[in-house]
PDB file of C-alpha atoms in Angstrom:
ATOM      1  CA  MET A   1      10.724-163.107 154.708  1.00  0.00           C
ATOM      2  CA  LYS A   2      14.028-162.592 152.877  1.00  0.00           C
ATOM      3  CA  THR A   3      16.944-164.676 154.142  1.00  0.00           C
ATOM      4  CA  GLY A   4      20.565-164.009 153.230  1.00  0.00           C
ATOM      5  CA  PHE A   5      23.639-166.187 153.669  1.00  0.00           C
ATOM      6  CA  PHE A   6      26.790-164.249 154.597  1.00  0.00           C
ATOM      7  CA  ILE A   7      30.083-166.070 153.978  1.00  0.00           C
ATOM      8  CA  PRO A   8      32.861-164.640 156.194  1.00  0.00           C
ATOM      9  CA  CYS A   9      36.062-163.713 154.389  1.00  0.00           C
ATOM     10  CA  TYR A  10      38.234-166.257 156.211  1.00  0.00           C
ATOM     11  CA  VAL A  11      35.734-169.063 155.562  1.00  0.00           C
ATOM     12  CA  ASP A  12      35.628-168.162 151.877  1.00  0.00           C
ATOM     13  CA  ALA A  13      39.434-168.228 151.691  1.00  0.00           C
ATOM     14  CA  LEU A  14      40.318-171.162 153.962  1.00  0.00           C
ATOM     15  CA  ALA A  15      37.246-173.359 154.455  1.00  0.00           C
ATOM     16  CA  PRO A  16      34.927-172.978 151.437  1.00  0.00           C
ATOM     17  CA  GLN A  17      33.646-176.530 151.935  1.00  0.00           C
ATOM     18  CA  ALA A  18      32.176-175.437 155.272  1.00  0.00           C
ATOM     19  CA  ALA A  19      30.202-172.640 153.635  1.00  0.00           C
ATOM     20  CA  ASP A  20      29.061-174.994 150.883  1.00  0.00           C
ATOM     21  CA  SER A  21      27.745-177.563 153.387  1.00  0.00           C
ATOM     22  CA  ALA A  22      26.070-174.873 155.471  1.00  0.00           C
ATOM     23  CA  LEU A  23      24.342-173.363 152.443  1.00  0.00           C
ATOM     24  CA  ARG A  24      23.098-176.720 151.145  1.00  0.00           C
ATOM     25  CA  LEU A  25      21.884-177.649 154.629  1.00  0.00           C
ATOM     26  CA  LEU A  26      19.986-174.379 154.960  1.00  0.00           C
ATOM     27  CA  GLN A  27      18.485-174.798 151.491  1.00  0.00           C
ATOM     28  CA  ARG A  28      16.785-177.974 152.698  1.00  0.00           C
ATOM     29  CA  PHE A  29      14.693-175.789 155.007  1.00  0.00           C
ATOM     30  CA  VAL A  30      14.789-172.361 153.325  1.00  0.00           C
ATOM     31  CA  PRO A  31      14.969-173.047 149.555  1.00  0.00           C
ATOM     32  CA  ASP A  32      14.995-169.372 148.569  1.00  0.00           C
ATOM     33  CA  ILE A  33      17.936-168.336 150.764  1.00  0.00           C
ATOM     34  CA  GLU A  34      20.275-165.960 148.901  1.00  0.00           C
ATOM     35  CA  VAL A  35      24.063-165.840 149.021  1.00  0.00           C
ATOM     36  CA  ILE A  36      25.160-162.303 149.876  1.00  0.00           C
ATOM     37  CA  GLU A  37      27.923-161.926 147.307  1.00  0.00           C
ATOM     38  CA  LYS A  38      29.089-158.319 147.687  1.00  0.00           C
ATOM     39  CA  ALA A  39      29.535-158.188 151.466  1.00  0.00           C
ATOM     40  CA  THR A  40      33.072-159.136 152.490  1.00  0.00           C
ATOM     41  CA  CYS A  41      34.058-158.770 156.159  1.00  0.00           C
ATOM     42  CA  CYS A  42      32.426-158.155 159.538  1.00  0.00           C
ATOM     43  CA  ALA A  43      35.353-155.872 160.557  1.00  0.00           C
ATOM     44  CA  LEU A  44      36.301-157.965 163.592  1.00  0.00           C
ATOM     45  CA  PRO A  45      40.097-158.069 162.943  1.00  0.00           C
ATOM     46  CA  LEU A  46      40.347-154.286 162.710  1.00  0.00           C
ATOM     47  CA  ALA A  47      37.987-153.625 165.612  1.00  0.00           C
ATOM     48  CA  ASP A  48      39.829-156.226 167.697  1.00  0.00           C
ATOM     49  CA  MET A  49      43.126-154.368 167.178  1.00  0.00           C
ATOM     50  CA  GLY A  50      41.608-150.988 168.013  1.00  0.00           C
ATOM     51  CA  TYR A  51      41.557-149.599 164.470  1.00  0.00           C
ATOM     52  CA  ARG A  52      38.115-148.149 165.016  1.00  0.00           C
ATOM     53  CA  LYS A  53      38.226-145.677 162.128  1.00  0.00           C
ATOM     54  CA  LYS A  54      39.029-148.406 159.585  1.00  0.00           C
ATOM     55  CA  ALA A  55      36.530-150.776 161.193  1.00  0.00           C
ATOM     56  CA  CYS A  56      33.911-148.038 160.957  1.00  0.00           C
ATOM     57  CA  GLY A  57      34.259-147.892 157.180  1.00  0.00           C
ATOM     58  CA  ILE A  58      33.852-151.650 156.821  1.00  0.00           C
ATOM     59  CA  GLU A  59      30.896-151.829 159.209  1.00  0.00           C
ATOM     60  CA  THR A  60      29.136-148.967 157.436  1.00  0.00           C
ATOM     61  CA  GLY A  61      29.705-150.546 154.038  1.00  0.00           C
ATOM     62  CA  VAL A  62      28.669-154.074 154.935  1.00  0.00           C
ATOM     63  CA  SER A  63      25.524-152.806 156.704  1.00  0.00           C
ATOM     64  CA  GLN A  64      24.265-151.383 153.434  1.00  0.00           C
ATOM     65  CA  TYR A  65      24.470-154.805 151.781  1.00  0.00           C
ATOM     66  CA  LEU A  66      22.838-156.651 154.700  1.00  0.00           C
ATOM     67  CA  ASP A  67      20.031-154.189 155.338  1.00  0.00           C
ATOM     68  CA  LYS A  68      17.694-155.656 152.710  1.00  0.00           C
ATOM     69  CA  TYR A  69      17.564-159.073 154.405  1.00  0.00           C
ATOM     70  CA  ASP A  70      15.144-159.929 157.191  1.00  0.00           C
ATOM     71  CA  ARG A  71      17.434-162.712 158.426  1.00  0.00           C
ATOM     72  CA  ILE A  72      21.188-162.992 157.929  1.00  0.00           C
ATOM     73  CA  ILE A  73      22.729-166.423 158.492  1.00  0.00           C
ATOM     74  CA  VAL A  74      26.477-166.665 159.144  1.00  0.00           C
ATOM     75  CA  PRO A  75      28.522-169.923 159.274  1.00  0.00           C
ATOM     76  CA  SER A  76      30.827-168.620 162.004  1.00  0.00           C
ATOM     77  CA  GLY A  77      30.282-168.029 165.706  1.00  0.00           C
ATOM     78  CA  ILE A  78      33.032-165.436 166.002  1.00  0.00           C
ATOM     79  CA  CYS A  79      31.677-163.323 163.119  1.00  0.00           C
ATOM     80  CA  THR A  80      28.085-163.621 164.327  1.00  0.00           C
ATOM     81  CA  ASP A  81      29.169-162.416 167.773  1.00  0.00           C
ATOM     82  CA  GLN A  82      30.892-159.462 166.122  1.00  0.00           C
ATOM     83  CA  PHE A  83      27.754-158.524 164.198  1.00  0.00           C
ATOM     84  CA  ARG A  84      25.440-158.902 167.178  1.00  0.00           C
ATOM     85  CA  ASN A  85      27.433-157.759 170.178  1.00  0.00           C
ATOM     86  CA  LEU A  86      30.555-155.908 169.016  1.00  0.00           C
ATOM     87  CA  PHE A  87      29.343-154.089 165.900  1.00  0.00           C
ATOM     88  CA  ASN A  88      29.821-150.603 167.332  1.00  0.00           C
ATOM     89  CA  SER A  89      32.638-148.861 165.448  1.00  0.00           C
ATOM     90  CA  ALA A  90      30.186-147.326 162.974  1.00  0.00           C
ATOM     91  CA  PRO A  91      27.800-144.574 164.092  1.00  0.00           C
ATOM     92  CA  ASP A  92      24.460-145.901 165.263  1.00  0.00           C
ATOM     93  CA  SER A  93      21.931-146.072 162.432  1.00  0.00           C
ATOM     94  CA  ASP A  94      18.877-148.030 161.337  1.00  0.00           C
ATOM     95  CA  GLU A  95      21.080-150.202 159.118  1.00  0.00           C
ATOM     96  CA  VAL A  96      23.561-151.003 161.887  1.00  0.00           C
ATOM     97  CA  ARG A  97      20.806-151.799 164.380  1.00  0.00           C
ATOM     98  CA  HIS A  98      19.111-154.015 161.808  1.00  0.00           C
ATOM     99  CA  VAL A  99      22.292-156.073 161.378  1.00  0.00           C
ATOM    100  CA  ARG A 100      22.675-156.520 165.139  1.00  0.00           C
ATOM    101  CA  GLU A 101      19.088-157.707 165.480  1.00  0.00           C
ATOM    102  CA  SER A 102      18.821-159.896 162.363  1.00  0.00           C
ATOM    103  CA  VAL A 103      21.986-162.000 162.350  1.00  0.00           C
ATOM    104  CA  PHE A 104      22.071-165.692 163.332  1.00  0.00           C
ATOM    105  CA  GLU A 105      24.805-168.300 163.421  1.00  0.00           C
ATOM    106  CA  VAL A 106      23.848-171.536 161.623  1.00  0.00           C
ATOM    107  CA  VAL A 107      23.396-173.584 164.819  1.00  0.00           C
ATOM    108  CA  GLU A 108      21.117-171.098 166.546  1.00  0.00           C
ATOM    109  CA  PHE A 109      19.110-170.563 163.370  1.00  0.00           C
ATOM    110  CA  LEU A 110      18.495-174.296 162.962  1.00  0.00           C
ATOM    111  CA  HIS A 111      17.900-174.864 166.667  1.00  0.00           C
ATOM    112  CA  ASP A 112      16.056-171.738 167.820  1.00  0.00           C
ATOM    113  CA  ILE A 113      14.299-170.408 164.713  1.00  0.00           C
ATOM    114  CA  LEU A 114      13.625-173.483 162.550  1.00  0.00           C
ATOM    115  CA  LYS A 115      13.483-175.858 165.548  1.00  0.00           C
ATOM    116  CA  VAL A 116      14.944-178.719 163.498  1.00  0.00           C
ATOM    117  CA  ASP A 117      14.238-182.091 165.131  1.00  0.00           C
ATOM    118  CA  SER A 118      15.202-184.539 162.386  1.00  0.00           C
ATOM    119  CA  LEU A 119      18.148-184.971 160.009  1.00  0.00           C
ATOM    120  CA  PRO A 120      17.372-188.287 158.280  1.00  0.00           C
ATOM    121  CA  TRP A 121      20.130-187.860 155.680  1.00  0.00           C
ATOM    122  CA  ALA A 122      22.950-187.419 158.248  1.00  0.00           C
ATOM    123  CA  HIS A 123      25.091-190.405 159.234  1.00  0.00           C
ATOM    124  CA  PHE A 124      28.471-190.253 160.996  1.00  0.00           C
ATOM    125  CA  PRO A 125      29.354-193.400 163.018  1.00  0.00           C
ATOM    126  CA  HIS A 126      32.277-191.947 164.970  1.00  0.00           C
ATOM    127  CA  ARG A 127      33.213-190.433 168.318  1.00  0.00           C
ATOM    128  CA  VAL A 128      33.528-186.690 167.803  1.00  0.00           C
ATOM    129  CA  ALA A 129      34.949-184.017 170.077  1.00  0.00           C
ATOM    130  CA  LEU A 130      32.577-181.066 170.328  1.00  0.00           C
ATOM    131  CA  HIS A 131      34.383-177.759 170.705  1.00  0.00           C
ATOM    132  CA  ASN A 132      32.175-174.807 171.582  1.00  0.00           C
ATOM    133  CA  GLY A 133      34.285-171.787 170.660  1.00  0.00           C
ATOM    134  CA  CYS A 134      34.558-168.898 173.100  1.00  0.00           C
ATOM    135  CA  HIS A 135      32.404-166.510 171.068  1.00  0.00           C
ATOM    136  CA  ALA A 136      29.660-169.051 170.316  1.00  0.00           C
ATOM    137  CA  LEU A 137      29.684-170.205 173.927  1.00  0.00           C
ATOM    138  CA  ARG A 138      29.717-166.918 175.800  1.00  0.00           C
ATOM    139  CA  GLY A 139      28.650-164.402 173.174  1.00  0.00           C
ATOM    140  CA  LEU A 140      25.883-166.389 171.465  1.00  0.00           C
ATOM    141  CA  HIS A 141      25.022-168.677 174.404  1.00  0.00           C
ATOM    142  CA  GLU A 142      24.938-171.824 172.271  1.00  0.00           C
ATOM    143  CA  ALA A 143      25.832-173.972 175.277  1.00  0.00           C
ATOM    144  CA  LYS A 144      26.262-173.655 179.024  1.00  0.00           C
ATOM    145  CA  PRO A 145      29.737-172.444 180.024  1.00  0.00           C
ATOM    146  CA  THR A 146      31.143-174.738 182.690  1.00  0.00           C
ATOM    147  CA  GLU A 147      32.042-171.791 184.932  1.00  0.00           C
ATOM    148  CA  LEU A 148      28.389-170.801 185.381  1.00  0.00           C
ATOM    149  CA  VAL A 149      26.035-172.404 187.890  1.00  0.00           C
ATOM    150  CA  MET A 150      22.920-172.906 185.790  1.00  0.00           C
ATOM    151  CA  PRO A 151      20.987-175.740 184.097  1.00  0.00           C
ATOM    152  CA  ASP A 152      23.045-177.585 181.516  1.00  0.00           C
ATOM    153  CA  TYR A 153      22.183-177.186 177.825  1.00  0.00           C
ATOM    154  CA  SER A 154      23.889-177.340 174.434  1.00  0.00           C
ATOM    155  CA  LYS A 155      22.294-176.386 171.140  1.00  0.00           C
ATOM    156  CA  THR A 156      25.261-177.806 169.232  1.00  0.00           C
ATOM    157  CA  ALA A 157      25.003-181.157 171.036  1.00  0.00           C
ATOM    158  CA  ASN A 158      21.237-181.234 170.516  1.00  0.00           C
ATOM    159  CA  LEU A 159      21.642-180.907 166.758  1.00  0.00           C
ATOM    160  CA  LEU A 160      24.509-183.391 166.580  1.00  0.00           C
ATOM    161  CA  SER A 161      22.438-185.927 168.522  1.00  0.00           C
ATOM    162  CA  LEU A 162      20.098-186.053 165.513  1.00  0.00           C
ATOM    163  CA  VAL A 163      22.926-187.545 163.407  1.00  0.00           C
ATOM    164  CA  ASP A 164      22.773-191.314 163.087  1.00  0.00           C
ATOM    165  CA  GLY A 165      25.679-193.184 164.697  1.00  0.00           C
ATOM    166  CA  ILE A 166      27.477-190.212 166.249  1.00  0.00           C
ATOM    167  CA  GLU A 167      28.944-190.232 169.766  1.00  0.00           C
ATOM    168  CA  ILE A 168      29.766-186.835 171.239  1.00  0.00           C
ATOM    169  CA  GLY A 169      32.853-186.355 173.412  1.00  0.00           C
ATOM    170  CA  TYR A 170      34.727-183.443 174.930  1.00  0.00           C
ATOM    171  CA  ALA A 171      38.195-182.356 175.936  1.00  0.00           C
ATOM    172  CA  THR A 172      38.919-182.713 179.659  1.00  0.00           C
ATOM    173  CA  ARG A 173      38.657-178.914 180.052  1.00  0.00           C
ATOM    174  CA  ARG A 174      35.906-178.592 177.503  1.00  0.00           C
ATOM    175  CA  ASP A 175      35.487-174.817 177.529  1.00  0.00           C
ATOM    176  CA  GLU A 176      39.142-173.844 177.571  1.00  0.00           C
ATOM    177  CA  CYS A 177      40.167-171.648 174.618  1.00  0.00           C
ATOM    178  CA  CYS A 178      41.985-173.509 171.853  1.00  0.00           C
ATOM    179  CA  GLY A 179      44.313-170.557 171.296  1.00  0.00           C
ATOM    180  CA  PHE A 180      42.972-169.127 168.049  1.00  0.00           C
ATOM    181  CA  GLY A 181      41.737-165.840 169.442  1.00  0.00           C
ATOM    182  CA  GLY A 182      41.781-163.982 166.130  1.00  0.00           C
ATOM    183  CA  THR A 183      44.685-161.512 166.082  1.00  0.00           C
ATOM    184  CA  PHE A 184      45.999-163.094 169.292  1.00  0.00           C
ATOM    185  CA  ALA A 185      47.188-166.024 167.163  1.00  0.00           C
ATOM    186  CA  ILE A 186      49.341-163.550 165.206  1.00  0.00           C
ATOM    187  CA  TRP A 187      50.710-161.305 167.945  1.00  0.00           C
ATOM    188  CA  ASP A 188      51.323-164.050 170.499  1.00  0.00           C
ATOM    189  CA  LYS A 189      51.767-167.054 168.257  1.00  0.00           C
ATOM    190  CA  GLU A 190      53.880-169.071 170.705  1.00  0.00           C
ATOM    191  CA  VAL A 191      51.183-169.054 173.375  1.00  0.00           C
ATOM    192  CA  SER A 192      48.461-169.554 170.767  1.00  0.00           C
ATOM    193  CA  GLY A 193      50.278-172.560 169.340  1.00  0.00           C
ATOM    194  CA  GLN A 194      50.822-174.135 172.759  1.00  0.00           C
ATOM    195  CA  MET A 195      47.149-173.708 173.636  1.00  0.00           C
ATOM    196  CA  GLY A 196      46.202-175.390 170.373  1.00  0.00           C
ATOM    197  CA  LEU A 197      48.605-178.253 171.053  1.00  0.00           C
ATOM    198  CA  ASP A 198      47.184-178.709 174.556  1.00  0.00           C
ATOM    199  CA  LYS A 199      43.694-178.953 173.094  1.00  0.00           C
ATOM    200  CA  VAL A 200      44.383-181.443 170.324  1.00  0.00           C
ATOM    201  CA  MET A 201      46.563-183.589 172.600  1.00  0.00           C
ATOM    202  CA  ASP A 202      43.660-183.695 175.044  1.00  0.00           C
ATOM    203  CA  TYR A 203      41.429-185.057 172.285  1.00  0.00           C
ATOM    204  CA  TYR A 204      44.059-187.647 171.418  1.00  0.00           C
ATOM    205  CA  ARG A 205      44.448-188.833 175.020  1.00  0.00           C
ATOM    206  CA  ASN A 206      40.670-189.212 175.239  1.00  0.00           C
ATOM    207  CA  GLY A 207      40.552-191.338 172.081  1.00  0.00           C
ATOM    208  CA  LEU A 208      38.894-188.644 169.966  1.00  0.00           C
ATOM    209  CA  ARG A 209      40.001-188.523 166.327  1.00  0.00           C
ATOM    210  CA  TYR A 210      37.395-186.066 165.010  1.00  0.00           C
ATOM    211  CA  VAL A 211      36.445-182.590 166.179  1.00  0.00           C
ATOM    212  CA  THR A 212      33.564-180.339 165.220  1.00  0.00           C
ATOM    213  CA  SER A 213      32.464-176.834 166.122  1.00  0.00           C
ATOM    214  CA  ALA A 214      30.247-173.947 165.079  1.00  0.00           C
ATOM    215  CA  ASP A 215      33.464-171.974 164.524  1.00  0.00           C
ATOM    216  CA  CYS A 216      35.629-172.678 161.498  1.00  0.00           C
ATOM    217  CA  SER A 217      38.267-170.365 162.957  1.00  0.00           C
ATOM    218  CA  CYS A 218      38.875-172.694 165.910  1.00  0.00           C
ATOM    219  CA  LEU A 219      38.807-175.740 163.655  1.00  0.00           C
ATOM    220  CA  ILE A 220      41.345-174.299 161.202  1.00  0.00           C
ATOM    221  CA  HIS A 221      43.660-173.519 164.112  1.00  0.00           C
ATOM    222  CA  GLN A 222      43.288-176.957 165.699  1.00  0.00           C
ATOM    223  CA  GLN A 223      43.661-178.803 162.397  1.00  0.00           C
ATOM    224  CA  THR A 224      46.818-176.843 161.571  1.00  0.00           C
ATOM    225  CA  VAL A 225      48.368-177.668 164.956  1.00  0.00           C
ATOM    226  CA  ALA A 226      47.398-181.334 164.604  1.00  0.00           C
ATOM    227  CA  ASN A 227      48.956-181.486 161.140  1.00  0.00           C
ATOM    228  CA  LYS A 228      52.171-179.824 162.345  1.00  0.00           C
ATOM    229  CA  TYR A 229      52.663-182.380 165.118  1.00  0.00           C
ATOM    230  CA  ASN A 230      51.322-185.393 163.168  1.00  0.00           C
ATOM    231  CA  ILE A 231      48.423-185.873 165.587  1.00  0.00           C
ATOM    232  CA  PRO A 232      45.638-187.926 163.953  1.00  0.00           C
ATOM    233  CA  LEU A 233      42.715-185.508 163.978  1.00  0.00           C
ATOM    234  CA  LYS A 234      40.140-184.508 161.362  1.00  0.00           C
ATOM    235  CA  ALA A 235      38.145-181.314 161.826  1.00  0.00           C
ATOM    236  CA  TYR A 236      34.672-180.834 160.358  1.00  0.00           C
ATOM    237  CA  TYR A 237      32.551-177.712 160.597  1.00  0.00           C
ATOM    238  CA  ILE A 238      29.271-178.754 162.209  1.00  0.00           C
ATOM    239  CA  ALA A 239      27.201-178.236 159.042  1.00  0.00           C
ATOM    240  CA  GLU A 240      29.392-180.759 157.221  1.00  0.00           C
ATOM    241  CA  ILE A 241      28.229-183.409 159.680  1.00  0.00           C
ATOM    242  CA  LEU A 242      24.624-182.205 159.886  1.00  0.00           C
ATOM    243  CA  ASN A 243      24.288-182.207 156.101  1.00  0.00           C
ATOM    244  CA  GLY A 244      25.815-185.676 155.747  1.00  0.00           C
ATOM    245  CA  ASP A 245      28.967-184.442 153.956  1.00  0.00           C
ATOM    246  CA  ALA A 246      31.517-185.639 156.531  1.00  0.00           C
ATOM    247  CA  ILE A 247      33.125-188.980 155.747  1.00  0.00           C
TER     248      ILE A 247
END
């Protein structure tokens, strides 16, 4: 079974350490995983703004690069949700359907497919805020949204609980959007910034000085807001903690 590792464009540009940790973590379990070097973007920004014709070209092109892999692992909840649930600007084809059916975010791949139950190399003796981003939460179902009446579960928390010394915490309104929202953060930056400030201040009031998530996009936004307002907060993509790279 051929497994490919797709690095989203924004992760490559702004959080390469997250991709590096995710790849090295995956290589512990799937040594022959391949980095997909030619694929660039999932087309979410263009599709999100309604530029369907331009998004179509990107989706069609990236599908051709991903089609040869049986499993496609993506270190980003928002991009994985795009591939699986919103990848519909391009005409329906075998390649497009294959992408929708074969893509996994790192957390769900480790938890659901590999069923990882031990991370003996991981040690992080700190209280950490767990932020389940909107797309990972409601699009990928990586945890129970608080607005739904159903049994509680969290794949992200389950994996983090395997890390020695960690204590998981949450914001008071744990599932409230942090304000990133993709293009929303550009077109309505004042509201986006205030939502981010509300989130990181909530962590601070609850004594949380670290935050982790399956979404680098949310973490970049929250870290930027924290830095702007001199709020002591350090963001780590979840694979950085799971692979023992967080310090």
